[in-house]
Coordinates of N, CA and C in Angstrom, one line a residue:
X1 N 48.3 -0.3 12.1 CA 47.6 -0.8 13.3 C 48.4 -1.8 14.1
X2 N 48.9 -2.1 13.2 CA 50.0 -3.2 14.2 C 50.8 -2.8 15.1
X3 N 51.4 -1.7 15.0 CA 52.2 -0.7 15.9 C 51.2 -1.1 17.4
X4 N 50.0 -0.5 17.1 CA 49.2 -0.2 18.5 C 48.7 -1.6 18.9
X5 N 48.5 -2.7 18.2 CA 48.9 -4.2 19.0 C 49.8 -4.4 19.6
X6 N 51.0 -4.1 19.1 CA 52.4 -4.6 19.5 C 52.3 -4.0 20.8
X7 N 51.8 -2.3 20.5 CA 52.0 -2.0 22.4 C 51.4 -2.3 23.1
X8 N 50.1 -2.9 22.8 CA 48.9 -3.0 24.1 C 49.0 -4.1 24.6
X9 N 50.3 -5.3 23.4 CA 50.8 -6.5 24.0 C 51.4 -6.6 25.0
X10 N 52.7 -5.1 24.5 CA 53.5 -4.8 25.8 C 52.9 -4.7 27.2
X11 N 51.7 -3.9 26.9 CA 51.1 -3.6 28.2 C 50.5 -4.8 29.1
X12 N 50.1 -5.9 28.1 CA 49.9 -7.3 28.8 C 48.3 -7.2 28.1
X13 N 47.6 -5.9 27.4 CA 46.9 -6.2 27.3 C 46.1 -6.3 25.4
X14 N 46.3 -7.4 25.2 CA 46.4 -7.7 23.9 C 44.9 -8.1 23.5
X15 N 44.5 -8.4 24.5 CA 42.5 -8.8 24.0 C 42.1 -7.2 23.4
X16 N 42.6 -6.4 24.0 CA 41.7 -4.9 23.6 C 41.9 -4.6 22.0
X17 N 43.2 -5.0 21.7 CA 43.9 -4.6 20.0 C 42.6 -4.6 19.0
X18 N 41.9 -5.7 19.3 CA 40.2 -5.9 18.1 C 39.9 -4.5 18.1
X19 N 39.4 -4.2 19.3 CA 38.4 -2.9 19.6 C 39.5 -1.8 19.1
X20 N 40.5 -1.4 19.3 CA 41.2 -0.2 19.1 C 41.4 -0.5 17.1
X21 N 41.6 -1.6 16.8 CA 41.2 -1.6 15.5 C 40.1 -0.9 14.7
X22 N 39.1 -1.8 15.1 CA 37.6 -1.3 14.8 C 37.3 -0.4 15.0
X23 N 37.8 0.8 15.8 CA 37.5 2.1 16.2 C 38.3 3.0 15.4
X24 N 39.3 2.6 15.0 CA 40.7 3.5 14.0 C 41.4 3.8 15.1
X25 N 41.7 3.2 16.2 CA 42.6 4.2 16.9 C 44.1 3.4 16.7
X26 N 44.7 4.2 16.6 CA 46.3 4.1 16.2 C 47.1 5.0 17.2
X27 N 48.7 4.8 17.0 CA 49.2 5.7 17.8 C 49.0 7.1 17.8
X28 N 48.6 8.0 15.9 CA 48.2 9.6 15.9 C 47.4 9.8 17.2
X29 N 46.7 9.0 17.1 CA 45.3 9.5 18.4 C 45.5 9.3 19.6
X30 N 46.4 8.0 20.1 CA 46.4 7.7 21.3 C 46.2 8.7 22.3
X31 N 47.0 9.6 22.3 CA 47.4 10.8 23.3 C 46.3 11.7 23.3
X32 N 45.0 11.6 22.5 CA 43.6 12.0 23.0 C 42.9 10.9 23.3
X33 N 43.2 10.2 23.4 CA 41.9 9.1 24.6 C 41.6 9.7 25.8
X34 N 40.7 9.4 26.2 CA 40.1 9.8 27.6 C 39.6 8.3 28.4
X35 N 39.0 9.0 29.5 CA 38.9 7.3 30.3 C 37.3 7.3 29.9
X36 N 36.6 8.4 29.5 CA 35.4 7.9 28.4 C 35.2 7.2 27.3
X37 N 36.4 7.8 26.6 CA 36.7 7.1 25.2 C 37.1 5.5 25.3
X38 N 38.0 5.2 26.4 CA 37.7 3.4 26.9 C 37.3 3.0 27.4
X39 N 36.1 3.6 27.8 CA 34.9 3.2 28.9 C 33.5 2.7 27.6
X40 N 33.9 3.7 26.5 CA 32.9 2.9 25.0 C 33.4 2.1 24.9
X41 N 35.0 1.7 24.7 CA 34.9 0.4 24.1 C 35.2 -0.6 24.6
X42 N 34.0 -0.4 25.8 CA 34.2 -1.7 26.9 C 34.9 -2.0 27.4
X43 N 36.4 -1.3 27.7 CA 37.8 -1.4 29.0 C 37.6 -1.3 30.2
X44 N 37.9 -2.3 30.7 CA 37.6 -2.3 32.8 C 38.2 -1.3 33.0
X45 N 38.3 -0.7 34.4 CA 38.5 0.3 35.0 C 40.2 0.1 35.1
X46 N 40.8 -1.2 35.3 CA 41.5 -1.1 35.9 C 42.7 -1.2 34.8
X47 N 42.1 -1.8 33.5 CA 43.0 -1.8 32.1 C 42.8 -0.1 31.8
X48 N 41.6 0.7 32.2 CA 41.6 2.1 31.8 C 42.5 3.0 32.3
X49 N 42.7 2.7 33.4 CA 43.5 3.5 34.3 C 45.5 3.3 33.7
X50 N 45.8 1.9 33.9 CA 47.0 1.1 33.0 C 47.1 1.9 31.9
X51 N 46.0 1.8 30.7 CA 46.2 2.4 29.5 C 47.0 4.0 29.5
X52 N 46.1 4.7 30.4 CA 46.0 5.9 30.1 C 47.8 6.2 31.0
X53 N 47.7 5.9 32.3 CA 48.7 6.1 32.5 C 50.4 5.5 31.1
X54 N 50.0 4.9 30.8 CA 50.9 4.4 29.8 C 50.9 5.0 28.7
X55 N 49.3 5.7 28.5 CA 50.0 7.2 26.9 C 50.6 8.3 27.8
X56 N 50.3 8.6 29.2 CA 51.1 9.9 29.8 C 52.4 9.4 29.3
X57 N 53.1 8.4 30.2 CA 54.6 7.9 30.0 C 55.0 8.1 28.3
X58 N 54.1 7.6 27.8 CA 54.5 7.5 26.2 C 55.4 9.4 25.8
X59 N 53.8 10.1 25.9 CA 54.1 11.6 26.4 C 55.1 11.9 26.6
X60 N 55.4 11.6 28.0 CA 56.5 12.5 28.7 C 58.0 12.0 27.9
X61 N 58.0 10.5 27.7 CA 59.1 10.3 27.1 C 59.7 10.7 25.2
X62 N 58.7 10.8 24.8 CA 58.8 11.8 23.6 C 59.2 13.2 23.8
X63 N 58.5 13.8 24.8 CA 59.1 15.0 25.3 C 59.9 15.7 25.8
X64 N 61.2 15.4 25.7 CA 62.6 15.2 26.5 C 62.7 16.9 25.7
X65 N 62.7 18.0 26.8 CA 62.8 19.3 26.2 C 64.1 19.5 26.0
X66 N 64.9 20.2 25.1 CA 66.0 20.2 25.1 C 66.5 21.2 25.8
X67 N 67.9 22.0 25.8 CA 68.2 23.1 26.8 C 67.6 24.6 25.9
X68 N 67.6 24.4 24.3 CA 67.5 25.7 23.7 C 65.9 25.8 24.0
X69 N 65.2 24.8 24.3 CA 63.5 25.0 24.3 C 63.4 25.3 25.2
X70 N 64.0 25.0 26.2 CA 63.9 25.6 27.5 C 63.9 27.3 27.9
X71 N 65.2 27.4 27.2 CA 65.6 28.8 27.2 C 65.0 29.7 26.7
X72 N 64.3 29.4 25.6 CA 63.2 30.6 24.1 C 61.8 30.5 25.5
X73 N 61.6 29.5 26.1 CA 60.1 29.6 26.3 C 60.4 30.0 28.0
X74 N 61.5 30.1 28.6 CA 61.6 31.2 29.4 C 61.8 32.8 28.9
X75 N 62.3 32.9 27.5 CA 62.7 34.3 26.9 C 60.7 34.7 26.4
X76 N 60.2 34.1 25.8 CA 58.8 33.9 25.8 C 57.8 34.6 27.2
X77 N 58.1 34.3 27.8 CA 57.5 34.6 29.7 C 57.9 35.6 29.8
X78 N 59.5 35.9 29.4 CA 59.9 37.4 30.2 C 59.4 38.6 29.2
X79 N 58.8 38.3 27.8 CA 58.3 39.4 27.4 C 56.5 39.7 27.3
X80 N 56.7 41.2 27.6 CA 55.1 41.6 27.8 C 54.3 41.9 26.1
X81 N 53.4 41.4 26.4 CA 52.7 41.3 25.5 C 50.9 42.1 26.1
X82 N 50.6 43.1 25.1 CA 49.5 44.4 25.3 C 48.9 43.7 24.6
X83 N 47.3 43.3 24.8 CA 46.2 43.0 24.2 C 44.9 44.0 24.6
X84 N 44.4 44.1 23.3 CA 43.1 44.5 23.3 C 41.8 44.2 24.3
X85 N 41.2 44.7 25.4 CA 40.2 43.9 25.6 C 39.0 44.5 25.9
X86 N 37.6 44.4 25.5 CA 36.5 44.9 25.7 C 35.2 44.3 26.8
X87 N 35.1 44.6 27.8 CA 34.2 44.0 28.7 C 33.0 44.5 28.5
X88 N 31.8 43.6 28.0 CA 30.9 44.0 28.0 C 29.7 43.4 28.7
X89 N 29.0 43.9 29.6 CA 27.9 43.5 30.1 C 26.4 43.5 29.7
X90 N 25.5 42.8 29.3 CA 24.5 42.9 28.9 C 23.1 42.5 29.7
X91 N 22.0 42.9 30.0 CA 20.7 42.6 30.7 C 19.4 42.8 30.2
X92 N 19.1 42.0 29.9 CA 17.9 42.3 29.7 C 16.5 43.2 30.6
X93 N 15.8 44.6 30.2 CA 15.5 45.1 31.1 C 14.0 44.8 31.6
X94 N 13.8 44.6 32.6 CA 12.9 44.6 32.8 C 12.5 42.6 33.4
X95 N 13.4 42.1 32.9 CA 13.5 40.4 33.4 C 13.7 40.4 34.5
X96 N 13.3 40.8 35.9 CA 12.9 40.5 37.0 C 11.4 40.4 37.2
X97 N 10.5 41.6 36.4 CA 9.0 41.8 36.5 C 9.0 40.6 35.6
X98 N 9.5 40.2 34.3 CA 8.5 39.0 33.4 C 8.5 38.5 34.2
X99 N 10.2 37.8 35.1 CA 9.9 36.6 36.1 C 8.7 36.0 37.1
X100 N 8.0 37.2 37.0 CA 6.8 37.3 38.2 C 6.0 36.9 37.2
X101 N 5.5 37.2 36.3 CA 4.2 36.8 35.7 C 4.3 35.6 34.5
X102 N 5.6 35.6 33.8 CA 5.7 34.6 33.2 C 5.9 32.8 33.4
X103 N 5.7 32.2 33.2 CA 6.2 30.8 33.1 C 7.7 30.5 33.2
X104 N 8.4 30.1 34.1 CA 9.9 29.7 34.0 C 10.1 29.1 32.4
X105 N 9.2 28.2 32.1 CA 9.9 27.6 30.2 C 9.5 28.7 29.6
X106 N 9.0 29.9 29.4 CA 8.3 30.8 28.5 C 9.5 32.0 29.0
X107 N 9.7 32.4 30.3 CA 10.7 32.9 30.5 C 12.5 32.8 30.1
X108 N 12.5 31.4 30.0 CA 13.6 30.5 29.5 C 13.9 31.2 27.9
X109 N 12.7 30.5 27.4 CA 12.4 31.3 25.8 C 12.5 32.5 25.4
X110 N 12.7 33.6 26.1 CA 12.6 35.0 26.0 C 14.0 35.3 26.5
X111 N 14.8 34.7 27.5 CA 15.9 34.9 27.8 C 17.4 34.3 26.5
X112 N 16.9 32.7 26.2 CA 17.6 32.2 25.3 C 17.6 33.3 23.9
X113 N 16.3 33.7 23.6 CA 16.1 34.6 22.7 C 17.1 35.7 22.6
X114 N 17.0 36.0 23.4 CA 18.0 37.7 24.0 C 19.1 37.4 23.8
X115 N 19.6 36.3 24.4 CA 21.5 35.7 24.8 C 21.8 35.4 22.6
X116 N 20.9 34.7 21.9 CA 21.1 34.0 21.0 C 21.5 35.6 19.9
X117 N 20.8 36.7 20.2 CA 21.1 38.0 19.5 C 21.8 38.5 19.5
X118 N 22.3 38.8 21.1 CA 23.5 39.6 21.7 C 24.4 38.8 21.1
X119 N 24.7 37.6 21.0 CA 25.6 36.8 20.6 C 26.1 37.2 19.1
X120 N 25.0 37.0 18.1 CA 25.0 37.2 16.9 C 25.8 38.5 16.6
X121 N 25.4 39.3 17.6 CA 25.6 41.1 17.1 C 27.3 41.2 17.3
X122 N 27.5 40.2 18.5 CA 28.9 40.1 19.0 C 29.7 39.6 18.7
X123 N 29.7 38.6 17.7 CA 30.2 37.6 16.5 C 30.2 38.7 15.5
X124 N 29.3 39.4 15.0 CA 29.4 39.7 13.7 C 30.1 40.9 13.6
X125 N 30.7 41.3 15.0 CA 31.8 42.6 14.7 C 33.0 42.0 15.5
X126 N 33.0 40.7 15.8 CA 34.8 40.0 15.5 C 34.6 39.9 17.4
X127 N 33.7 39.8 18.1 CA 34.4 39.6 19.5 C 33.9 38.2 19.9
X128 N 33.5 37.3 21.0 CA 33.0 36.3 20.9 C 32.2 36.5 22.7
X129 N 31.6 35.7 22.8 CA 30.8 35.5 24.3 C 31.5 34.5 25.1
X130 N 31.9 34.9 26.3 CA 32.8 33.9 27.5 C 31.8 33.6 28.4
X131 N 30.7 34.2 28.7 CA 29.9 33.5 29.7 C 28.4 33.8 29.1

C-alpha cells in the first residue's frame, strides 16, 4: 500500500492515500477505477479527472509495444477466421391483442415470462441472448 501513497504523493495528492487504503486499492487495481469508483470515495472532480488521467499515462507507459508485437497482431488481422453463427428471432404470438386488454404491469409479466424461457432453452443448447 505504500507504493500507491508514494504515487498519489507524486500526484500532489496525498490526503486521498487513507481512502485508497481502506478500500484495498493498490496498484493491481488501479487501471480499473472509474470516475464512479472516486466519486464513492469522496474525490473532487477535479483530483478525479488528475487521477484518472494519471492511470491512463501509467497505461500507456507500461505499454511500450515492441516491433515483434506489432508485427504478430498485424499477421493476426491479415488472417480470416470462419465462425459459426445462428440468428434467431423470437415473438410472442398474439402480444399485440393482450396489449389491448391487458394491464401494461400484467403485460410486462407475461412478456418477462416468455424472454426468461426462450432464454433458458437458448443457454441450455450452448447459444446465449444479445438483445
Amino acid at each position: 500500500m505504500q507504493q500507491i501513497a508514494d504515487w498519489l504523493k507524486k500526484l500532489g495528492m496525498s490526503e486521498h492515500a487513507k481512502r485508497f487504503v481502506e478500500n484495498d486499492i493498490d496498484m493491481a487495481v488501479l487501471s480499473d477505477l472509474t470516475d464512479e469508483h472516486l466519486k464513492d470515495l469522496g474525490i473532487s472532480l477535479g483530483h478525479r479527472l488528475k487521477v484518472l488521467r494519471a492511470i491512463r499515462d501509467l497505461g500507456n507507459a507500461s505499454v511500450a509495444p515492441s516491433a515483434a508485437s506489432v508485427e504478430s497482431e498485424a499477421a493476426r488481422r491479415d488472417e480470416a477466421e470462419r465462425r459459426q453463427l445462428t440468428v434467431m428471432f423470437c415473438d410472442l404470438v398474439g402480444s399485440t391483442a393482450l396489449s389491448a386488454r391487458l394491464d401494461p404491469e400484467d403485460l410486462r409479466g407475461i412478456i418477462t415470462t416468455y424472454h426468461r424461457c426462450c432464454t433458458e432453452i437458448i443457454e441450455r443448447n450452448g447459444g446465449f441472448v444479445a438483445q
